[in-house]
Short mmCIF file of C-alpha atoms in Angstrom, two decimals:
data_model
loop_
_atom_site.label_atom_id
_atom_site.label_comp_id
_atom_site.label_asym_id
_atom_site.label_seq_id
_atom_site.Cartn_x
_atom_site.Cartn_y
_atom_site.Cartn_z
CA MET A 85 24.27 -43.44 18.36
CA ARG A 86 25.58 -40.61 20.45
CA LYS A 87 27.70 -39.24 17.69
CA VAL A 88 24.59 -39.11 15.53
CA TRP A 89 22.44 -37.24 18.00
CA ILE A 90 25.63 -34.70 18.18
CA ASN A 91 25.45 -34.34 14.82
CA ILE A 92 21.83 -33.52 14.50
CA ILE A 93 21.84 -31.17 17.28
CA PHE A 94 24.87 -29.39 15.62
CA TYR A 95 23.02 -29.13 12.15
CA LEU A 96 19.77 -27.81 14.06
CA ALA A 97 21.72 -25.15 16.07
CA ALA A 98 23.58 -24.09 13.04
CA GLY A 99 20.49 -23.58 11.06
CA LEU A 100 19.02 -21.66 13.59
CA LEU A 101 22.08 -19.39 13.99
CA GLN A 102 21.80 -18.85 10.20
CA ALA A 103 18.19 -18.01 10.17
CA GLN A 104 18.85 -15.53 13.25
CA GLU A 105 21.57 -13.75 11.26
CA LEU A 106 19.80 -13.78 8.13
CA ARG A 107 16.97 -12.00 10.21
CA GLN A 108 19.33 -9.59 11.52
CA THR A 109 20.86 -8.70 8.18
CA LEU A 110 17.61 -7.88 6.65
CA PHE A 111 16.23 -5.86 9.76
CA ASP A 112 19.60 -3.59 9.84
CA ALA A 113 18.53 -2.81 6.09
CA GLY A 114 15.01 -1.77 6.95
CA PHE A 115 13.18 -4.99 6.56
CA GLU A 116 10.55 -5.66 9.12
CA ASN A 117 8.99 -8.95 10.61
CA VAL A 118 11.23 -11.19 8.78
CA GLN A 119 10.45 -14.78 9.65
CA VAL A 120 12.61 -17.95 8.01
CA LYS A 121 10.99 -20.95 7.12
CA GLU A 122 13.68 -23.42 6.32
CA GLN A 123 12.57 -26.41 4.09
CA ASP A 124 14.73 -29.15 2.57
CA ASP A 125 14.61 -27.81 -0.93
CA SER A 126 14.42 -23.79 -0.19
CA LEU A 127 14.36 -21.10 2.32
CA LYS A 128 11.04 -19.08 2.48
CA VAL A 129 11.46 -15.57 3.98
CA PHE A 130 8.52 -13.75 5.07
CA PHE A 131 9.23 -9.82 5.22
CA GLU A 132 7.83 -6.52 5.13
CA HIS A 133 9.64 -3.42 3.69
CA ARG A 134 7.59 -0.02 4.14
CA GLU A 135 9.71 2.20 2.11
CA PHE A 136 9.44 0.25 -1.19
CA ARG A 137 6.08 1.08 -3.13
CA ASN A 138 6.97 -2.06 -5.62
CA PRO A 139 7.79 -5.64 -3.83
CA TYR A 140 10.42 -6.38 -6.76
CA HIS A 141 12.74 -3.61 -5.50
CA SER A 142 12.34 -5.08 -1.99
CA MET A 143 13.14 -8.66 -3.09
CA ARG A 144 15.75 -7.77 -5.36
CA PHE A 145 17.43 -5.52 -2.47
CA ALA A 146 17.17 -8.17 -0.17
CA ASN A 147 18.61 -10.86 -2.56
CA LEU A 148 21.65 -8.57 -3.15
CA LEU A 149 22.09 -8.20 0.69
CA LEU A 150 22.19 -11.98 1.15
CA GLN A 151 24.36 -12.73 -1.61
CA HIS A 152 27.06 -10.52 0.03
CA SER A 153 26.46 -12.11 3.42
CA GLY A 154 26.90 -15.92 2.16
CA PHE A 155 23.38 -17.11 2.91
CA LEU A 156 22.43 -18.43 -0.50
CA GLU A 157 23.18 -22.02 0.18
CA LYS A 158 19.52 -22.93 -0.70
CA PRO A 159 17.18 -21.50 -3.06
CA LEU A 160 15.25 -18.42 -1.65
CA VAL A 161 11.34 -18.12 -1.94
CA TRP A 162 10.26 -14.53 -0.88
CA ILE A 163 6.81 -14.03 0.72
CA PRO A 164 6.17 -10.32 0.92
CA LEU A 165 4.08 -8.73 3.48
CA TYR A 166 1.81 -5.90 2.95
CA HIS A 167 0.14 -4.40 6.00
CA ASN A 168 1.13 -7.31 8.35
CA THR A 169 -0.34 -9.73 5.67
CA PRO A 170 1.29 -12.31 3.34
CA ILE A 171 0.58 -11.56 -0.18
CA GLY A 172 2.07 -14.82 -1.83
CA SER A 173 5.44 -16.32 -2.66
CA TYR A 174 7.64 -15.45 -5.41
CA THR A 175 10.74 -17.47 -6.48
CA ALA A 176 14.03 -15.63 -6.29
CA GLY A 177 15.41 -15.14 -9.88
CA ASP A 178 12.39 -15.39 -12.14
CA PHE A 179 9.81 -14.13 -9.75
CA SER A 180 7.16 -17.01 -10.66
CA PHE A 181 4.30 -16.74 -8.26
CA LYS A 182 2.58 -19.28 -6.22
CA GLU A 183 -0.19 -18.80 -3.77
CA LEU A 184 0.30 -19.45 -0.13
CA SER A 185 -0.18 -22.84 1.11
CA ALA A 186 -1.91 -24.08 4.17
CA ASN A 187 1.41 -24.61 5.88
CA ASP A 188 2.59 -21.13 5.16
CA ARG A 189 -0.28 -19.51 6.48
CA LYS A 190 0.01 -21.74 9.88
CA PHE A 191 3.69 -20.78 10.15
CA PHE A 192 3.04 -17.03 9.79
CA ARG A 193 0.31 -17.10 12.22
CA LYS A 194 2.66 -18.73 14.70
CA GLU A 195 5.52 -16.58 14.01
CA ASN A 196 3.90 -13.03 13.36
CA HIS A 197 5.03 -10.63 15.81
CA PHE A 198 2.71 -7.41 14.71
CA PHE A 199 3.93 -5.26 17.54
CA ARG A 200 7.42 -6.43 18.52
CA ASP A 201 9.08 -6.88 15.05
CA TYR A 202 7.97 -3.28 13.62
CA ARG A 203 9.85 0.04 13.94
CA PHE A 204 7.78 3.13 14.79
CA HIS A 205 7.38 4.97 11.59
CA LEU A 206 7.15 8.55 11.06
CA ARG A 207 6.02 9.32 7.34
CA VAL A 208 6.64 12.66 5.52
CA HIS A 209 4.33 13.31 2.55
CA PRO A 210 2.54 16.05 0.81
CA GLU A 211 -1.20 16.66 0.39
CA VAL A 212 -1.63 19.01 -2.63
CA SER A 213 -4.92 20.15 -4.13
CA ALA A 214 -5.26 22.47 -7.12
CA ARG A 215 -7.43 24.35 -9.45
CA PHE A 216 -6.72 26.09 -12.67
CA GLY A 217 -8.60 28.49 -15.08
CA TYR A 218 -10.05 31.35 -13.03
CA TYR A 219 -9.30 34.72 -14.71
CA SER A 220 -8.57 36.60 -11.38
CA HIS A 221 -6.48 33.48 -9.72
CA PRO A 222 -5.26 31.11 -12.69
CA PHE A 223 -3.64 28.64 -10.47
CA GLN A 224 -5.25 28.14 -7.04
CA THR A 225 -3.35 25.59 -4.68
CA LYS A 226 -3.62 24.33 -1.30
CA PHE A 227 -0.22 22.58 0.20
CA ASN A 228 -0.16 20.80 3.44
CA LEU A 229 2.93 18.52 4.83
CA ILE A 230 1.57 15.47 6.67
CA LEU A 231 3.54 13.60 9.22
CA ASP A 232 1.98 10.82 10.23
CA SER A 233 2.35 7.08 11.71
CA ARG A 234 0.86 3.64 11.51
CA ILE A 235 1.11 1.29 14.19
CA TYR A 236 -0.03 -2.32 14.12
CA VAL A 237 -2.29 -3.19 16.95
CA ALA A 238 -3.41 -6.62 15.89
CA PRO A 239 -2.74 -8.90 12.85
CA GLY A 240 -3.68 -7.00 9.78
CA LEU A 241 -5.03 -4.28 11.71
CA SER A 242 -3.33 -0.78 12.30
CA LEU A 243 -3.98 2.62 13.73
CA GLN A 244 -2.91 5.62 11.64
CA SER A 245 -2.71 9.28 12.70
CA GLY A 246 -0.72 12.47 12.57
CA ILE A 247 -0.63 16.10 11.97
CA ALA A 248 -1.09 18.28 8.88
CA ILE A 249 1.31 21.49 8.71
CA PRO A 250 -0.49 24.04 6.34
CA VAL A 251 2.16 25.76 3.93
CA GLU A 252 0.03 27.44 1.10
CA ASN A 253 -3.54 27.78 0.69
CA SER A 254 -5.11 30.07 -2.14
CA LEU A 255 -7.79 27.61 -2.81
CA ASP A 256 -10.16 27.78 -0.08
CA ASN A 257 -10.91 29.42 3.40
CA GLN A 258 -9.43 26.72 5.57
CA SER A 259 -7.14 28.07 8.16
CA MET A 260 -3.53 27.74 8.31
CA LYS A 261 -3.35 26.47 11.79
CA LEU A 262 -2.01 22.92 12.46
CA ARG A 263 -4.72 20.26 12.62
CA ALA A 264 -5.06 16.59 12.60
CA ALA A 265 -4.11 14.70 9.49
CA PRO A 266 -6.74 12.03 8.24
CA SER A 267 -6.76 9.32 11.08
CA MET A 268 -8.13 5.71 10.80
CA LEU A 269 -8.31 2.12 11.83
CA HIS A 270 -7.45 -0.04 8.82
CA TYR A 271 -7.81 -3.58 8.34
CA PHE A 272 -6.45 -5.55 5.40
CA ALA A 273 -6.48 -9.28 5.01
CA GLN A 274 -6.33 -12.05 2.38
CA PRO A 275 -8.87 -14.39 4.05
CA PHE A 276 -8.53 -16.83 1.09
CA ASN A 277 -6.12 -17.10 -1.65
CA ARG A 278 -6.87 -14.50 -4.39
CA HIS A 279 -9.43 -12.80 -2.27
CA PHE A 280 -8.47 -9.47 -0.54
CA ILE A 281 -10.47 -7.23 1.64
CA GLY A 282 -9.90 -3.68 3.05
CA LEU A 283 -11.99 -1.99 5.86
CA SER A 284 -11.18 1.57 7.14
CA LEU A 285 -12.96 3.69 9.94
CA GLY A 286 -12.17 7.22 10.35
CA SER A 287 -11.20 10.41 8.70
CA PHE A 288 -10.09 10.29 4.95
CA TYR A 289 -8.95 12.97 2.33
CA TYR A 290 -11.10 15.10 0.50
CA ASP A 291 -12.99 16.11 3.78
CA ARG A 292 -14.68 12.85 4.34
CA TYR A 293 -15.21 10.82 7.54
CA GLY A 294 -16.89 7.66 7.77
CA VAL A 295 -16.54 3.97 6.88
CA ASP A 296 -15.14 2.21 3.79
CA PHE A 297 -14.83 -1.32 2.64
CA GLU A 298 -13.30 -2.68 -0.30
CA TYR A 299 -13.06 -6.33 -1.94
CA ARG A 300 -10.80 -7.56 -4.85
CA TYR A 301 -10.43 -10.76 -6.45
CA ALA A 302 -6.91 -10.52 -7.60
CA PRO A 303 -5.25 -13.63 -9.05
CA MET A 304 -1.51 -12.38 -9.22
CA GLU A 305 -0.73 -14.94 -12.34
CA GLN A 306 -3.79 -13.85 -14.33
CA ALA A 307 -4.50 -10.64 -16.20
CA TRP A 308 -8.22 -10.36 -14.94
CA SER A 309 -9.11 -8.87 -11.63
CA PHE A 310 -12.38 -7.28 -10.45
CA GLY A 311 -13.91 -5.82 -7.06
CA PHE A 312 -16.03 -3.34 -5.54
CA GLN A 313 -15.93 -0.53 -3.01
CA THR A 314 -18.76 0.79 -0.69
CA SER A 315 -18.55 3.69 1.69
CA LEU A 316 -20.83 5.64 4.04
CA THR A 317 -19.55 8.98 4.62
CA GLY A 318 -20.00 12.69 5.67
CA PHE A 319 -18.46 15.83 5.38
CA TYR A 320 -15.95 17.41 7.86
CA TRP A 321 -13.78 20.50 8.22
CA LEU A 322 -11.04 21.22 10.68
CA HIS A 323 -9.96 24.70 11.66
CA GLY A 324 -7.09 23.87 14.06
CA THR A 325 -8.88 21.99 17.03
CA SER A 326 -12.34 23.10 16.06
CA VAL A 327 -14.40 20.75 14.27
CA TYR A 328 -17.41 20.95 11.91
CA SER A 329 -19.15 17.92 10.67
CA GLU A 330 -22.22 16.86 8.76
CA GLN A 331 -24.45 13.63 8.89
CA MET A 332 -22.97 10.46 7.27
CA ASN A 333 -25.36 10.01 4.70
CA ASN A 334 -23.58 9.97 1.24
CA LEU A 335 -23.38 6.42 0.08
CA LEU A 336 -20.72 5.40 -2.46
CA ALA A 337 -20.95 1.85 -4.21
CA ILE A 338 -18.65 1.25 -7.38
CA ALA A 339 -17.81 -1.89 -9.09
CA ASP A 340 -14.95 -2.47 -11.42
CA VAL A 341 -12.97 -4.74 -13.64
CA GLU A 342 -9.29 -4.63 -14.69
CA TYR A 343 -7.47 -6.20 -17.38
CA ARG A 344 -3.76 -6.28 -17.85
CA LEU A 345 -2.90 -5.97 -21.59
CA PRO A 346 -0.20 -8.38 -22.89
CA MET A 347 2.19 -5.32 -23.82
CA GLU A 348 4.11 -2.65 -22.21
CA ASN A 349 2.78 -3.17 -18.51
CA LEU A 350 -0.64 -1.42 -19.68
CA SER A 351 -3.84 -2.19 -17.67
CA VAL A 352 -7.33 -1.07 -18.62
CA GLN A 353 -9.92 -0.53 -15.79
CA LEU A 354 -13.35 0.04 -16.08
CA SER A 355 -15.55 1.39 -12.79
CA ALA A 356 -19.22 1.78 -12.94
CA GLY A 357 -21.73 2.59 -10.06
CA GLN A 358 -22.46 5.60 -7.52
CA PHE A 359 -19.91 7.83 -6.63
CA LEU A 360 -19.55 10.49 -4.38
CA PHE A 361 -22.85 13.00 -4.09
CA GLU A 362 -24.97 10.23 -5.72
CA ASP A 363 -23.27 10.73 -8.95
CA ARG A 364 -23.90 7.76 -11.19
CA GLY A 365 -21.83 6.71 -14.29
CA ALA A 366 -18.86 5.11 -15.39
CA ARG A 367 -14.95 5.89 -15.69
CA LEU A 368 -12.32 4.36 -17.74
CA ASP A 369 -8.83 4.29 -16.79
CA LEU A 370 -5.62 3.53 -18.82
CA ILE A 371 -2.67 2.93 -16.44
CA LYS A 372 0.83 2.45 -17.44
CA GLN A 373 3.42 0.92 -15.03
CA PHE A 374 7.12 2.14 -14.99
CA GLY A 375 8.65 0.48 -12.34
CA THR A 376 8.07 2.23 -9.18
CA VAL A 377 5.80 4.96 -11.12
CA ASP A 378 2.46 4.59 -12.49
CA LEU A 379 1.06 7.01 -14.89
CA GLY A 380 -2.78 6.93 -15.71
CA LEU A 381 -5.16 8.63 -18.21
CA HIS A 382 -8.96 8.77 -17.58
CA VAL A 383 -12.38 9.76 -19.00
CA ALA A 384 -15.57 9.48 -17.18
CA SER A 385 -19.24 10.09 -18.07
CA THR A 386 -21.86 10.68 -15.14
CA GLU A 387 -25.11 12.23 -14.49
CA ALA A 388 -23.00 15.26 -13.14
CA GLY A 389 -21.28 15.59 -16.58
CA PHE A 390 -18.24 14.60 -18.49
CA SER A 391 -14.53 14.82 -17.42
CA GLY A 392 -10.88 13.55 -18.12
CA GLY A 393 -7.61 13.94 -16.92
CA PHE A 394 -4.57 12.06 -15.74
CA GLN A 395 -3.08 10.55 -12.49
CA PHE A 396 0.55 9.53 -11.29
CA ALA A 397 1.90 7.68 -8.28
CA PHE A 398 5.40 7.25 -7.24
CA SER A 399 7.66 7.02 -4.08
CA LEU A 400 8.99 10.40 -2.88
CA TRP A 401 12.88 10.71 -2.67
CA PRO A 402 15.00 10.06 -0.68
CA GLY A 403 13.24 7.37 1.32
CA SER A 404 14.64 6.89 4.46
CA PHE A 405 16.22 9.85 6.47
CA TYR A 406 17.03 8.18 9.74
CA ARG A 407 16.72 4.46 10.96
CA ASN A 408 17.60 2.63 14.20
CA LYS A 409 16.43 -0.38 15.66
CA HIS A 410 13.31 1.30 16.98
CA VAL A 411 12.46 4.34 14.97
CA GLU A 412 12.49 5.22 11.40
CA LEU A 413 11.70 8.78 9.55
CA ARG A 414 11.06 8.42 5.77
CA THR A 415 9.20 9.87 3.06
CA THR A 416 5.86 8.41 1.72
CA GLU A 417 6.18 4.87 -0.03
CA GLU A 418 3.31 6.52 -2.40
CA PHE A 419 2.64 10.00 -3.46
CA ARG A 420 -0.40 10.05 -5.60
CA TRP A 421 -2.26 13.00 -7.42
CA GLU A 422 -5.01 13.33 -9.79
CA TYR A 423 -6.21 16.21 -11.93
CA SER A 424 -9.50 16.30 -13.94
CA TYR A 425 -10.16 19.02 -16.18
CA ASN A 426 -13.71 19.41 -14.90
CA ASN A 427 -12.66 20.69 -11.67
CA GLU A 428 -16.05 22.22 -10.76
CA ASP A 429 -18.48 19.50 -10.88
CA PRO A 430 -18.04 16.42 -8.74
CA VAL A 431 -17.53 14.14 -11.99
CA ALA A 432 -16.74 10.60 -10.94
CA ARG A 433 -15.41 11.84 -7.65
CA ASN A 434 -13.91 9.52 -5.19
CA PHE A 435 -11.83 10.01 -2.13
CA ARG A 436 -8.28 8.69 -0.83
CA LEU A 437 -7.53 6.80 2.30
CA GLY A 438 -4.35 7.04 4.03
CA MET A 439 -3.14 3.99 1.83
CA PRO A 440 -3.45 2.80 -1.49
CA ARG A 441 -6.75 1.47 -2.81
CA LEU A 442 -6.71 -2.30 -3.59
CA PRO A 443 -6.51 -2.02 -7.17
CA ASP A 444 -3.49 0.31 -7.01
CA LEU A 445 -1.87 -1.78 -4.42
CA LEU A 446 -2.47 -5.45 -5.89
CA ARG A 447 -1.32 -4.01 -9.31
CA GLN A 448 2.15 -4.05 -7.97
CA TYR A 449 2.29 -7.63 -7.01
CA LYS A 450 1.30 -9.13 -10.53
CA GLU A 451 3.45 -11.74 -11.65
CA GLY A 452 3.72 -10.45 -15.39
CA PHE A 453 4.74 -7.25 -14.33
CA LEU A 454 7.30 -8.28 -11.86
CA LYS A 455 8.76 -10.63 -14.65
CA SER A 456 9.16 -7.62 -17.03
CA LEU A 457 11.45 -5.84 -14.71
#
């Protein structure tokens, strides 16, 4: 009997040691909040990696690391986190998707260390605005370099802030003084499987401040998803440390439905409602995913007129500049830019947050897309 207990204790100790080594191996490679749930038939690994825009690349990178480290005695199941929130489970190899079980949720709530197991990230990314077509100034631009950080202060809740460094401005009369970058509290959660919410309070891009709420129903194994966004914002303008602001009286309310076509990683998204400046109408987007890059075309028809254009989103090179146990300096995981040929009238205009909108985020986690890579 004593020998049996010794074997059990030895087995448990060996398992704990292996889990600790696995966590350390991934943490050293930039993974954060790594939690290992060992089961009889598999090893479930919760993790977040903020350098990668697409979860496929983080899971593939982790799999390569563990292959070289000799941890693959059991089949691996990856549970990627976004904003300190688990999205779902993906089987290593074929990337088949399963929704989170009640036990998985309970395990993560117990083991989640939203403050201790994250590095302090400094993120570098450009802010670019442009206007084309004026005879005297054919190409007008405003270029700022943003240095910001996101700190988790509670499960799923972060505080984001930083500075904007003006580099070029031939577009408007905003000064070239250092000023605060868009700063906000942001909450992201999946309260129930397939249901996602995002809530932001603070200042945003396109000189907006206020409150923004998003909801999305997004089954990762299905082609359809739908949701809505609503916000109440006002205009603000920074000149160094001086602030000019107007009342929060601009209501935005947009609903959308998106369908993933069974070909070439194409998605069609139809949005309708009241855009910025009480502009009512509809917009149609066609989005093509190329691994870590999204390319899109859009047309819009509203009370303000008709417009069309393109957009793209990708991770900026080179990724991580410097990383140690507590700090990481890196480029942004997503740089997004959009151009509409009717850039004078506010046709179907929206504003950007400091993180991706829910449709753009959750599109990256679709099972069909990951299996195609």
